[in-house]
Tab-separated table of C-alpha atoms in Angstrom:
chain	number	residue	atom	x	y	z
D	789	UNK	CA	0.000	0.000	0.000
D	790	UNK	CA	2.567	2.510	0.724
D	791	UNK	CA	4.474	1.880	-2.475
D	792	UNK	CA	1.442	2.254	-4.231
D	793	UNK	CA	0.993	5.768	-2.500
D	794	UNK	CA	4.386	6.495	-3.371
D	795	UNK	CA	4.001	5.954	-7.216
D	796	UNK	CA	1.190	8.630	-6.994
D	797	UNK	CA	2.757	11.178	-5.464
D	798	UNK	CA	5.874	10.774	-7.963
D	799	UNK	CA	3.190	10.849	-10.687
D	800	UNK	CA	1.364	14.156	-9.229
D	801	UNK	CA	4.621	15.898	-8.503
D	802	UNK	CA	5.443	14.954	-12.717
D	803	UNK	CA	2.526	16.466	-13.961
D	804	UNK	CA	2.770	19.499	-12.250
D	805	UNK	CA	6.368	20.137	-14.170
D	806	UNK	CA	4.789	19.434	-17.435
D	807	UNK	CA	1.976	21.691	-16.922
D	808	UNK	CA	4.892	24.987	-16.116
D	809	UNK	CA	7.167	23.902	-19.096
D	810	UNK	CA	3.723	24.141	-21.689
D	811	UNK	CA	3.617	27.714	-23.307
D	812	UNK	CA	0.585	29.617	-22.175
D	813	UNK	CA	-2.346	29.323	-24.124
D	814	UNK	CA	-1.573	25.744	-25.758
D	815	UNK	CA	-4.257	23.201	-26.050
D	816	UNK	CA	-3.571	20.027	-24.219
D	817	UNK	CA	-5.396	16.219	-24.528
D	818	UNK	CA	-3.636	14.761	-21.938
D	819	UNK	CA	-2.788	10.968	-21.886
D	820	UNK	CA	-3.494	8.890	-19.010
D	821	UNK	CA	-1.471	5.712	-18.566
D	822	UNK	CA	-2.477	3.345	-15.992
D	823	UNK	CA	-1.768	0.380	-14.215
D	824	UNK	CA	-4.611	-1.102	-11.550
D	825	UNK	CA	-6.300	2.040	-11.909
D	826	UNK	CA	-3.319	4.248	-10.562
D	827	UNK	CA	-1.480	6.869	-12.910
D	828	UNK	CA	2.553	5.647	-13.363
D	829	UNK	CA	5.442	6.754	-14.260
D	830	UNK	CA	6.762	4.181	-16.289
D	831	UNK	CA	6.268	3.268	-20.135
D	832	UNK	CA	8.079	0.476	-21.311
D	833	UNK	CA	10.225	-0.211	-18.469
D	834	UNK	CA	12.036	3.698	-18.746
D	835	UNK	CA	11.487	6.192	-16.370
D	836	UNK	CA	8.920	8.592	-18.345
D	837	UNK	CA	6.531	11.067	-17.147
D	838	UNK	CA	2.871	10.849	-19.007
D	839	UNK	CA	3.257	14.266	-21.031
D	840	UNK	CA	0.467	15.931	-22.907
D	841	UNK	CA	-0.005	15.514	-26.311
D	842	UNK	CA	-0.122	18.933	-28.231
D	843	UNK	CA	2.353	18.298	-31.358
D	844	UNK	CA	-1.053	17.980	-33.715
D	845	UNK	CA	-2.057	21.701	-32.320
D	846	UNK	CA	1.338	23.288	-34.110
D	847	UNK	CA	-0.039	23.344	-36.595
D	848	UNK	CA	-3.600	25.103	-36.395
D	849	UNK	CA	-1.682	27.410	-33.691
D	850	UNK	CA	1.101	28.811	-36.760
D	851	UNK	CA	-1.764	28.914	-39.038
D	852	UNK	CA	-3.874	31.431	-36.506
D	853	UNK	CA	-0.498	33.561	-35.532
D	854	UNK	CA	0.240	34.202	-39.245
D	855	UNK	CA	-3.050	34.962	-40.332
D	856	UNK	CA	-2.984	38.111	-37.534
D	857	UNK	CA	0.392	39.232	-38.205
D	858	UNK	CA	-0.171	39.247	-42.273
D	859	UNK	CA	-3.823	40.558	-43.531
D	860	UNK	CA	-4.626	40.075	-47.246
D	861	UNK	CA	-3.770	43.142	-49.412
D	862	UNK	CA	-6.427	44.978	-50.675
D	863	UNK	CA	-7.224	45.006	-54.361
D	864	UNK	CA	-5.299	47.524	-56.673
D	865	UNK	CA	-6.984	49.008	-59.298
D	866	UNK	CA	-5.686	48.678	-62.742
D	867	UNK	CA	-2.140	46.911	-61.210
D	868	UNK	CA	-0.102	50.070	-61.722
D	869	UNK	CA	1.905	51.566	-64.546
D	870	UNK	CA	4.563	48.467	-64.435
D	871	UNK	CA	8.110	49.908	-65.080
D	872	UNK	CA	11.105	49.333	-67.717
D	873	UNK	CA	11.229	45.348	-67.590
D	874	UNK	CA	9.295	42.796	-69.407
D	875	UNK	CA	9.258	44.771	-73.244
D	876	UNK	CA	11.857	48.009	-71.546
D	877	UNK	CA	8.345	50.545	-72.442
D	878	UNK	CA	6.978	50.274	-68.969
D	879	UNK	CA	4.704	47.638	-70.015
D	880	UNK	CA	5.796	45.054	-67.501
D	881	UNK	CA	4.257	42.823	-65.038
D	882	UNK	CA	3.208	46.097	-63.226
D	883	UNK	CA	0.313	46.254	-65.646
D	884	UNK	CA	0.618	49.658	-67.635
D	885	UNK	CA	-1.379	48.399	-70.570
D	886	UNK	CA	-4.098	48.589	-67.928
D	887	UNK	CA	-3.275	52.247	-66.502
D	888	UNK	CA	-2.778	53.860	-70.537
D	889	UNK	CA	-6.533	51.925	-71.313
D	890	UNK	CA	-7.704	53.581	-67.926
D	891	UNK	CA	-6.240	56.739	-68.607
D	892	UNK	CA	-8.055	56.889	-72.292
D	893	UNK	CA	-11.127	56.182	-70.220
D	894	UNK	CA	-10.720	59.228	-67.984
D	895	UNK	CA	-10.909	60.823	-71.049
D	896	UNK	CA	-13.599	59.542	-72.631
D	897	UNK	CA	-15.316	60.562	-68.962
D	898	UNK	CA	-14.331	64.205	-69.232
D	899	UNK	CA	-16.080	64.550	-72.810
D	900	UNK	CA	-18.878	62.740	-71.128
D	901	UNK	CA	-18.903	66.201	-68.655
D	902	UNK	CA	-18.818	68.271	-71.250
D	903	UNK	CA	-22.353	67.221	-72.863
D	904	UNK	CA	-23.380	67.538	-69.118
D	905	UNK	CA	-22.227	71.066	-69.141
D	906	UNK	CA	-24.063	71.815	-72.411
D	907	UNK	CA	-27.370	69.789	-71.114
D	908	UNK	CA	-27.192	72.302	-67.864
D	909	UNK	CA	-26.600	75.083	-69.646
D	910	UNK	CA	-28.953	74.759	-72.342
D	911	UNK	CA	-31.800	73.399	-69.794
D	912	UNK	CA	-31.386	76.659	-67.927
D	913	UNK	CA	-32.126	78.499	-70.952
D	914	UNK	CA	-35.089	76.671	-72.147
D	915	UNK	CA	-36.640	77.619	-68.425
D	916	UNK	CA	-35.629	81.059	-69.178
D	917	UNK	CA	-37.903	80.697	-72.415
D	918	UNK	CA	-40.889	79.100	-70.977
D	919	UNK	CA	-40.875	81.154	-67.738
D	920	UNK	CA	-41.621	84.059	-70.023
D	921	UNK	CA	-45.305	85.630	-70.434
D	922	UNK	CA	-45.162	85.131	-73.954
D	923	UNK	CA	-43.400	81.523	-75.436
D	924	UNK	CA	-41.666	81.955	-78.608
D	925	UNK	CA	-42.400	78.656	-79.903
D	926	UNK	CA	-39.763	78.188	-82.666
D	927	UNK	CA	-36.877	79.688	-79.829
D	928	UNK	CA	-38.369	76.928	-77.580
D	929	UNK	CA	-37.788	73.895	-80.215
D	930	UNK	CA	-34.513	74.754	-81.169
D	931	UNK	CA	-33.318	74.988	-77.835
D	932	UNK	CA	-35.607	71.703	-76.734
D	933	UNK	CA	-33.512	70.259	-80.147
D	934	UNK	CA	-29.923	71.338	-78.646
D	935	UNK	CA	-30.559	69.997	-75.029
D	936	UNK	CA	-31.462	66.120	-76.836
D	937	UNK	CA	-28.515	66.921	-78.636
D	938	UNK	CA	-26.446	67.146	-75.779
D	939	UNK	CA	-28.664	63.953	-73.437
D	940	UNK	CA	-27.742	61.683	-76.659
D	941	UNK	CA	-24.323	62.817	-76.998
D	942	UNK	CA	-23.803	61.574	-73.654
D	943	UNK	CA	-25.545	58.211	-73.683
D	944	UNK	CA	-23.171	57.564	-76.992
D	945	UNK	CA	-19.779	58.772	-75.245
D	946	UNK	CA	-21.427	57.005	-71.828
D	947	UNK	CA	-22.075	53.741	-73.393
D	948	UNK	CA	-18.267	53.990	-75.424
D	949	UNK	CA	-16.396	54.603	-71.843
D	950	UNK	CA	-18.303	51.262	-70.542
D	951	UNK	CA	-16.747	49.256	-73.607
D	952	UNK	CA	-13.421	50.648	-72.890
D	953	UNK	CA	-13.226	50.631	-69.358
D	954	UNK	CA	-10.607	48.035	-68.124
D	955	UNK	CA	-12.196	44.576	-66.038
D	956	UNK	CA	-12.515	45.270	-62.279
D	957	UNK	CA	-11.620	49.707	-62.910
D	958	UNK	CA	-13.193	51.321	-59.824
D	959	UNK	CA	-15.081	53.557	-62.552
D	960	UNK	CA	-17.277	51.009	-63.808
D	961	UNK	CA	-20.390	50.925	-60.997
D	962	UNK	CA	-20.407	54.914	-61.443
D	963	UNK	CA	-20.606	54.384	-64.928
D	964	UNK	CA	-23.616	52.301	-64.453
D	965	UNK	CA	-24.998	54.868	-62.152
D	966	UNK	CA	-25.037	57.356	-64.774
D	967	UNK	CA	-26.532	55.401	-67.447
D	968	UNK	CA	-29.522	55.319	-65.138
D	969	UNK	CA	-29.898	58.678	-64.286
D	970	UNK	CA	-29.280	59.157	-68.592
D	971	UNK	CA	-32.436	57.289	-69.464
D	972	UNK	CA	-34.687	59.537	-66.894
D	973	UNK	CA	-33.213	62.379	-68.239
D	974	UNK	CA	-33.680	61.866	-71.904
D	975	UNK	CA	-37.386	60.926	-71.102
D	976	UNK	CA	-37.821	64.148	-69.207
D	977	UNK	CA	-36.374	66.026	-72.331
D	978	UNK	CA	-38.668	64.539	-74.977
D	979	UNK	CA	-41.280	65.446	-72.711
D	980	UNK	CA	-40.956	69.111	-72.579
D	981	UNK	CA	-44.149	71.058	-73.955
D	982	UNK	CA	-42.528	74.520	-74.225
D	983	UNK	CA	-44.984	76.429	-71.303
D	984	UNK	CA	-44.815	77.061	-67.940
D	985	UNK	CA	-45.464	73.686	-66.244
D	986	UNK	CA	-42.116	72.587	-67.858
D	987	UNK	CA	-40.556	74.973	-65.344
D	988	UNK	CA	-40.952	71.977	-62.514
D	989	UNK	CA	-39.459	69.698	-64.682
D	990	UNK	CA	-36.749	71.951	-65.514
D	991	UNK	CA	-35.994	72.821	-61.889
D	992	UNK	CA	-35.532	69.021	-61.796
D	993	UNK	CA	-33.547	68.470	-64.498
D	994	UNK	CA	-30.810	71.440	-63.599
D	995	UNK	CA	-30.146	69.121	-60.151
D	996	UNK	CA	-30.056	66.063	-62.233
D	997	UNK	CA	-27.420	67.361	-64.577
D	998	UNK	CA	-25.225	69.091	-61.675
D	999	UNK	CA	-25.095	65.709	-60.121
D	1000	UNK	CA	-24.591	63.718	-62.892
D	1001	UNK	CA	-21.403	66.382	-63.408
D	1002	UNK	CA	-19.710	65.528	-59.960
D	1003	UNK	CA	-20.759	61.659	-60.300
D	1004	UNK	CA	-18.388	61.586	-63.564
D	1005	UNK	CA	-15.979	63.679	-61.739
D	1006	UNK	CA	-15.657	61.065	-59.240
D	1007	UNK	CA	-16.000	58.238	-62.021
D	1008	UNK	CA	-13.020	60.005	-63.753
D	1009	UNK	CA	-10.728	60.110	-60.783
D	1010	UNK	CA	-11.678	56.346	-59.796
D	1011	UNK	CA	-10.502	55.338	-63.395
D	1012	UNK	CA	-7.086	56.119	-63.013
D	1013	UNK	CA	-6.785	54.729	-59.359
D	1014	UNK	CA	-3.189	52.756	-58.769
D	1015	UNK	CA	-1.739	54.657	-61.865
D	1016	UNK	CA	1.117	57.326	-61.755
D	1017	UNK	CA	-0.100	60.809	-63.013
């Protein structure tokens, strides 16, 4: 009986080293060997402490610490201007042949603003007509003639800067968001009677085209994100 007690308390006194030499933190299964019920000390006739097992928990525990320390990069738009490498024309693996396609885009954007700058101005001057006592009905169709001008002008150059635009440029959802706001205002320009209750519609419209001037503003800087200037 009392070497039996003894065997326990050596068996006690070994667990209690293992569990200060673990690293804080780790997760243990521990492994119980026994002989007529007690806990021993011995495996295979050499003096051995039971130890926990935690080798299979290296792995998932590396995993976890890397994944804090390094978070996945954002997207880049367009991949940069590459440099001097692959063809020596800065054409490399940085991606410039995306950057010069998005940079013919932000062009094709500005012309888009200025048939937005000739649908404001030309909308302010039709309300300047019809707020008049007296319409002058052939002023009022030439000028309701110029503003379609200007609405279709726009969907064309709108619907050329969607072809063009690179895969995955940040431009592309604004684009969209302008080609809706292009059909509303082409139906509000058809619709113009050339007398005073256009004046609501006009008032309208003005907002519609200022907005539509800073969305493509926005849509032209987003084109050329991740490119050199």
């Amino acid at each position: 009986m009392q070497f039996k007690s003894i065997i326990v308390a050596l068996a006690t006194a070994s667990n209690a080293v293992n569990a200060l030499a673990i690293p804080e933190g780790t997760a243990l299964e521990p492994r119980d060997d026994r002989v007529d019920g007690l806990p021993v000390a011995t495996v295979r006739g050499n003096a051995k402490s039971p130890r926990p097992h935690f080798k299979r928990y290296k792995g998932v525990a590396l995993s976890a610490a890397l994944s804090a320390r390094s978070p996945a990069p954002e997207p880049q738009n367009n991949g940069g201007d590459g440099g001097k490498g692959d063809d020596g024309k800065g054409k490399g693996g940085g991606g410039g042949n995306d950057c010069k396609a998005a940079r013919d885009l932000a062009k094709g954007i500005q012309k888009n603003i200025k048939d937005q700058e000739g649908e404001l101005k030309t909308a302010n001057e039709i309300r300047e007509i019809v707020g008049r006592n007296t319409v002058n009905e052939q002023e009022f169709k030439t000028a309701k003639e110029k503003l379609l001008g200007f609405v279709k002008a726009g969907i064309t150059q709108r619907e050329e800067n969607q072809k063009k635009a690179p895969k995955g440029n940040a431009a592309i959802p604004g684009l969209e968001e302008v080609a809706k706001a292009q059909k509303q205002e082409l139906e509000q320009a058809e619709g113009l009677k050339g007398n005073s209750q256009d004046l609501a519609t006009l008032i309208k419209m003005k907002k519609e085209f200022e907005d539509g001037i800073k969305l493509n503003e926005q849509n032209k800087k987003d084109a050329v994100k991740g490119c050199k200037k």
